[in-house]
Amino acid sequence: MAGPRIRLTKDLSPSLEHYLRAIYDIEQEKGHARVTDIAERLGVAKPAVSVALRSLRASGLVDHRAYESVRLTGAGTTRAKGVSGKFAILAHFLTEVLGVDDKQAIVDACLMEHYVSPTTMGRLLDLLRFFEREDKQDILEAFRAYRRSCESDDTCPTCSFHCDIVVPGPGAHAGN
Ligand SMILES: [Zn+2]
């Protein structure tokens, strides 16, 4: 059976979501964000920030007039918090449950945060809460130590088609 055709159409690009998150973080730290702060935080040039701000302003997510500090609107704050929350849950899942090293987890969580559905995020949070329970620590430990062994494509019950996913040894870090 052919899978559904996935269309990754979003009202905001991942890049603009990063801008929202950066503005939110700076607001939390300093009370207000300036173009210079945002450029520094994201490692981009100031003209790039201005272009992004124009777009976010058109979407009603920020308030910004030339030479003044940037402010998230109510909708912008909600959106920024949503992205930050998804990132935190994904990073936690990748490091604490899957045992992916911190550096790779940050990269992966930053990609996934833009596309994972609220339904899947909700279930992921359920999984984290489940493993936080005292009586589930043994299961979590056992899972973190487990590595599958696939002798050949034919014997793998899960991937019925050829997959080139590397089977890492226990303690190995993805991406190394
Ligand atoms: Zn991201």
PDB file of C-alpha atoms in Angstrom, residues 5-124:
ATOM      1  CA  ARG A   5       1.629  11.880   0.014  1.00  0.00           C
ATOM      2  CA  ILE A   6       3.227  14.080   2.624  1.00  0.00           C
ATOM      3  CA  ARG A   7       3.160  17.789   2.009  1.00  0.00           C
ATOM      4  CA  LEU A   8       5.241  19.803   4.402  1.00  0.00           C
ATOM      5  CA  THR A   9       3.406  23.033   3.910  1.00  0.00           C
ATOM      6  CA  LYS A  10       3.604  25.341   6.884  1.00  0.00           C
ATOM      7  CA  ASP A  11       2.357  28.849   7.484  1.00  0.00           C
ATOM      8  CA  LEU A  12       5.763  29.687   9.002  1.00  0.00           C
ATOM      9  CA  SER A  13       9.128  28.393   7.845  1.00  0.00           C
ATOM     10  CA  PRO A  14      11.418  26.653  10.373  1.00  0.00           C
ATOM     11  CA  SER A  15      13.705  29.656  10.063  1.00  0.00           C
ATOM     12  CA  LEU A  16      10.950  32.084  11.102  1.00  0.00           C
ATOM     13  CA  GLU A  17      10.048  29.812  14.026  1.00  0.00           C
ATOM     14  CA  HIS A  18      13.680  30.089  15.141  1.00  0.00           C
ATOM     15  CA  TYR A  19      13.363  33.878  15.015  1.00  0.00           C
ATOM     16  CA  LEU A  20      10.270  33.718  17.205  1.00  0.00           C
ATOM     17  CA  ARG A  21      12.035  31.514  19.713  1.00  0.00           C
ATOM     18  CA  ALA A  22      15.121  33.760  19.771  1.00  0.00           C
ATOM     19  CA  ILE A  23      12.979  36.875  20.368  1.00  0.00           C
ATOM     20  CA  TYR A  24      11.089  35.070  23.133  1.00  0.00           C
ATOM     21  CA  ASP A  25      14.313  33.947  24.864  1.00  0.00           C
ATOM     22  CA  ILE A  26      15.839  37.439  24.647  1.00  0.00           C
ATOM     23  CA  GLU A  27      12.614  38.996  26.007  1.00  0.00           C
ATOM     24  CA  GLN A  28      12.773  36.599  28.957  1.00  0.00           C
ATOM     25  CA  GLU A  29      16.396  37.510  29.651  1.00  0.00           C
ATOM     26  CA  LYS A  30      16.446  41.249  28.978  1.00  0.00           C
ATOM     27  CA  GLY A  31      12.837  42.378  28.912  1.00  0.00           C
ATOM     28  CA  HIS A  32      13.003  43.420  25.256  1.00  0.00           C
ATOM     29  CA  ALA A  33      14.784  42.312  22.072  1.00  0.00           C
ATOM     30  CA  ARG A  34      16.704  44.511  19.672  1.00  0.00           C
ATOM     31  CA  VAL A  35      17.657  43.654  16.095  1.00  0.00           C
ATOM     32  CA  THR A  36      21.321  43.453  17.169  1.00  0.00           C
ATOM     33  CA  ASP A  37      20.487  40.930  19.932  1.00  0.00           C
ATOM     34  CA  ILE A  38      18.504  38.746  17.527  1.00  0.00           C
ATOM     35  CA  ALA A  39      21.260  38.835  14.889  1.00  0.00           C
ATOM     36  CA  GLU A  40      23.838  37.868  17.494  1.00  0.00           C
ATOM     37  CA  ARG A  41      21.710  35.067  18.942  1.00  0.00           C
ATOM     38  CA  LEU A  42      21.031  33.454  15.563  1.00  0.00           C
ATOM     39  CA  GLY A  43      24.440  34.198  14.041  1.00  0.00           C
ATOM     40  CA  VAL A  44      22.956  36.109  11.101  1.00  0.00           C
ATOM     41  CA  ALA A  45      23.438  39.608   9.655  1.00  0.00           C
ATOM     42  CA  LYS A  46      21.125  42.451  10.675  1.00  0.00           C
ATOM     43  CA  PRO A  47      19.554  42.859   7.192  1.00  0.00           C
ATOM     44  CA  ALA A  48      18.455  39.207   7.372  1.00  0.00           C
ATOM     45  CA  VAL A  49      16.780  39.937  10.707  1.00  0.00           C
ATOM     46  CA  SER A  50      14.940  42.896   9.163  1.00  0.00           C
ATOM     47  CA  VAL A  51      13.610  40.709   6.345  1.00  0.00           C
ATOM     48  CA  ALA A  52      12.408  38.077   8.823  1.00  0.00           C
ATOM     49  CA  LEU A  53      10.805  40.715  11.049  1.00  0.00           C
ATOM     50  CA  ARG A  54       8.867  42.140   8.128  1.00  0.00           C
ATOM     51  CA  SER A  55       7.440  38.699   7.481  1.00  0.00           C
ATOM     52  CA  LEU A  56       6.610  38.054  11.143  1.00  0.00           C
ATOM     53  CA  ARG A  57       5.010  41.475  11.407  1.00  0.00           C
ATOM     54  CA  ALA A  58       2.853  40.764   8.356  1.00  0.00           C
ATOM     55  CA  SER A  59       1.698  37.559  10.102  1.00  0.00           C
ATOM     56  CA  GLY A  60       0.774  39.587  13.207  1.00  0.00           C
ATOM     57  CA  LEU A  61       3.361  37.820  15.377  1.00  0.00           C
ATOM     58  CA  VAL A  62       5.671  40.734  16.210  1.00  0.00           C
ATOM     59  CA  ASP A  63       5.452  44.480  16.693  1.00  0.00           C
ATOM     60  CA  HIS A  64       8.402  46.350  15.315  1.00  0.00           C
ATOM     61  CA  ARG A  65       9.039  49.836  14.078  1.00  0.00           C
ATOM     62  CA  ALA A  66      12.413  50.967  12.801  1.00  0.00           C
ATOM     63  CA  TYR A  67      14.915  51.831  15.579  1.00  0.00           C
ATOM     64  CA  GLU A  68      12.637  50.425  18.267  1.00  0.00           C
ATOM     65  CA  SER A  69      12.866  47.139  20.097  1.00  0.00           C
ATOM     66  CA  VAL A  70      11.005  44.116  18.826  1.00  0.00           C
ATOM     67  CA  ARG A  71       8.042  42.762  20.751  1.00  0.00           C
ATOM     68  CA  LEU A  72       6.159  39.520  20.320  1.00  0.00           C
ATOM     69  CA  THR A  73       2.389  39.958  20.091  1.00  0.00           C
ATOM     70  CA  GLY A  74       0.127  37.652  22.112  1.00  0.00           C
ATOM     71  CA  ALA A  75      -0.122  35.288  19.136  1.00  0.00           C
ATOM     72  CA  GLY A  76       3.649  35.480  18.648  1.00  0.00           C
ATOM     73  CA  THR A  77       4.309  34.586  22.284  1.00  0.00           C
ATOM     74  CA  THR A  78       1.955  31.597  22.105  1.00  0.00           C
ATOM     75  CA  ARG A  79       3.652  30.381  18.966  1.00  0.00           C
ATOM     76  CA  ALA A  80       7.179  30.867  20.381  1.00  0.00           C
ATOM     77  CA  LYS A  81       6.265  28.986  23.567  1.00  0.00           C
ATOM     78  CA  GLY A  82       4.832  26.170  21.451  1.00  0.00           C
ATOM     79  CA  VAL A  83       8.065  25.751  19.504  1.00  0.00           C
ATOM     80  CA  SER A  84      10.178  25.933  22.671  1.00  0.00           C
ATOM     81  CA  GLY A  85       7.998  23.327  24.368  1.00  0.00           C
ATOM     82  CA  LYS A  86       8.239  20.927  21.426  1.00  0.00           C
ATOM     83  CA  PHE A  87      12.000  21.344  21.322  1.00  0.00           C
ATOM     84  CA  ALA A  88      12.305  20.607  25.054  1.00  0.00           C
ATOM     85  CA  ILE A  89      10.156  17.450  24.842  1.00  0.00           C
ATOM     86  CA  LEU A  90      11.971  16.140  21.761  1.00  0.00           C
ATOM     87  CA  ALA A  91      15.445  16.840  23.163  1.00  0.00           C
ATOM     88  CA  HIS A  92      14.494  15.132  26.428  1.00  0.00           C
ATOM     89  CA  PHE A  93      13.086  12.098  24.589  1.00  0.00           C
ATOM     90  CA  LEU A  94      16.183  11.775  22.387  1.00  0.00           C
ATOM     91  CA  THR A  95      18.694  11.993  25.254  1.00  0.00           C
ATOM     92  CA  GLU A  96      16.846  10.359  28.142  1.00  0.00           C
ATOM     93  CA  VAL A  97      14.905   7.611  26.368  1.00  0.00           C
ATOM     94  CA  LEU A  98      16.836   6.908  23.173  1.00  0.00           C
ATOM     95  CA  GLY A  99      20.227   7.732  24.694  1.00  0.00           C
ATOM     96  CA  VAL A 100      21.295   9.929  21.761  1.00  0.00           C
ATOM     97  CA  ASP A 101      24.218  12.193  22.720  1.00  0.00           C
ATOM     98  CA  ASP A 102      23.436  15.832  23.578  1.00  0.00           C
ATOM     99  CA  LYS A 103      24.957  17.394  20.465  1.00  0.00           C
ATOM    100  CA  GLN A 104      23.077  15.157  18.025  1.00  0.00           C
ATOM    101  CA  ALA A 105      19.878  15.441  20.089  1.00  0.00           C
ATOM    102  CA  ILE A 106      19.912  19.243  19.778  1.00  0.00           C
ATOM    103  CA  VAL A 107      20.353  19.038  15.990  1.00  0.00           C
ATOM    104  CA  ASP A 108      17.597  16.426  15.586  1.00  0.00           C
ATOM    105  CA  ALA A 109      15.152  18.092  17.982  1.00  0.00           C
ATOM    106  CA  CYS A 110      15.648  21.386  16.149  1.00  0.00           C
ATOM    107  CA  LEU A 111      14.656  19.725  12.856  1.00  0.00           C
ATOM    108  CA  MET A 112      11.745  17.710  14.224  1.00  0.00           C
ATOM    109  CA  GLU A 113      10.185  20.526  16.297  1.00  0.00           C
ATOM    110  CA  HIS A 114       8.831  22.171  13.144  1.00  0.00           C
ATOM    111  CA  TYR A 115       6.999  19.200  11.690  1.00  0.00           C
ATOM    112  CA  VAL A 116       5.813  16.780  14.397  1.00  0.00           C
ATOM    113  CA  SER A 117       2.025  16.838  14.867  1.00  0.00           C
ATOM    114  CA  PRO A 118       0.443  17.853  18.199  1.00  0.00           C
ATOM    115  CA  THR A 119      -1.010  14.317  18.488  1.00  0.00           C
ATOM    116  CA  THR A 120       2.403  12.678  18.262  1.00  0.00           C
ATOM    117  CA  MET A 121       3.897  15.291  20.605  1.00  0.00           C
ATOM    118  CA  GLY A 122       1.183  14.509  23.132  1.00  0.00           C
ATOM    119  CA  ARG A 123       1.935  10.782  23.020  1.00  0.00           C
ATOM    120  CA  LEU A 124       5.655  11.476  23.294  1.00  0.00           C
TER     121      LEU A 124
END
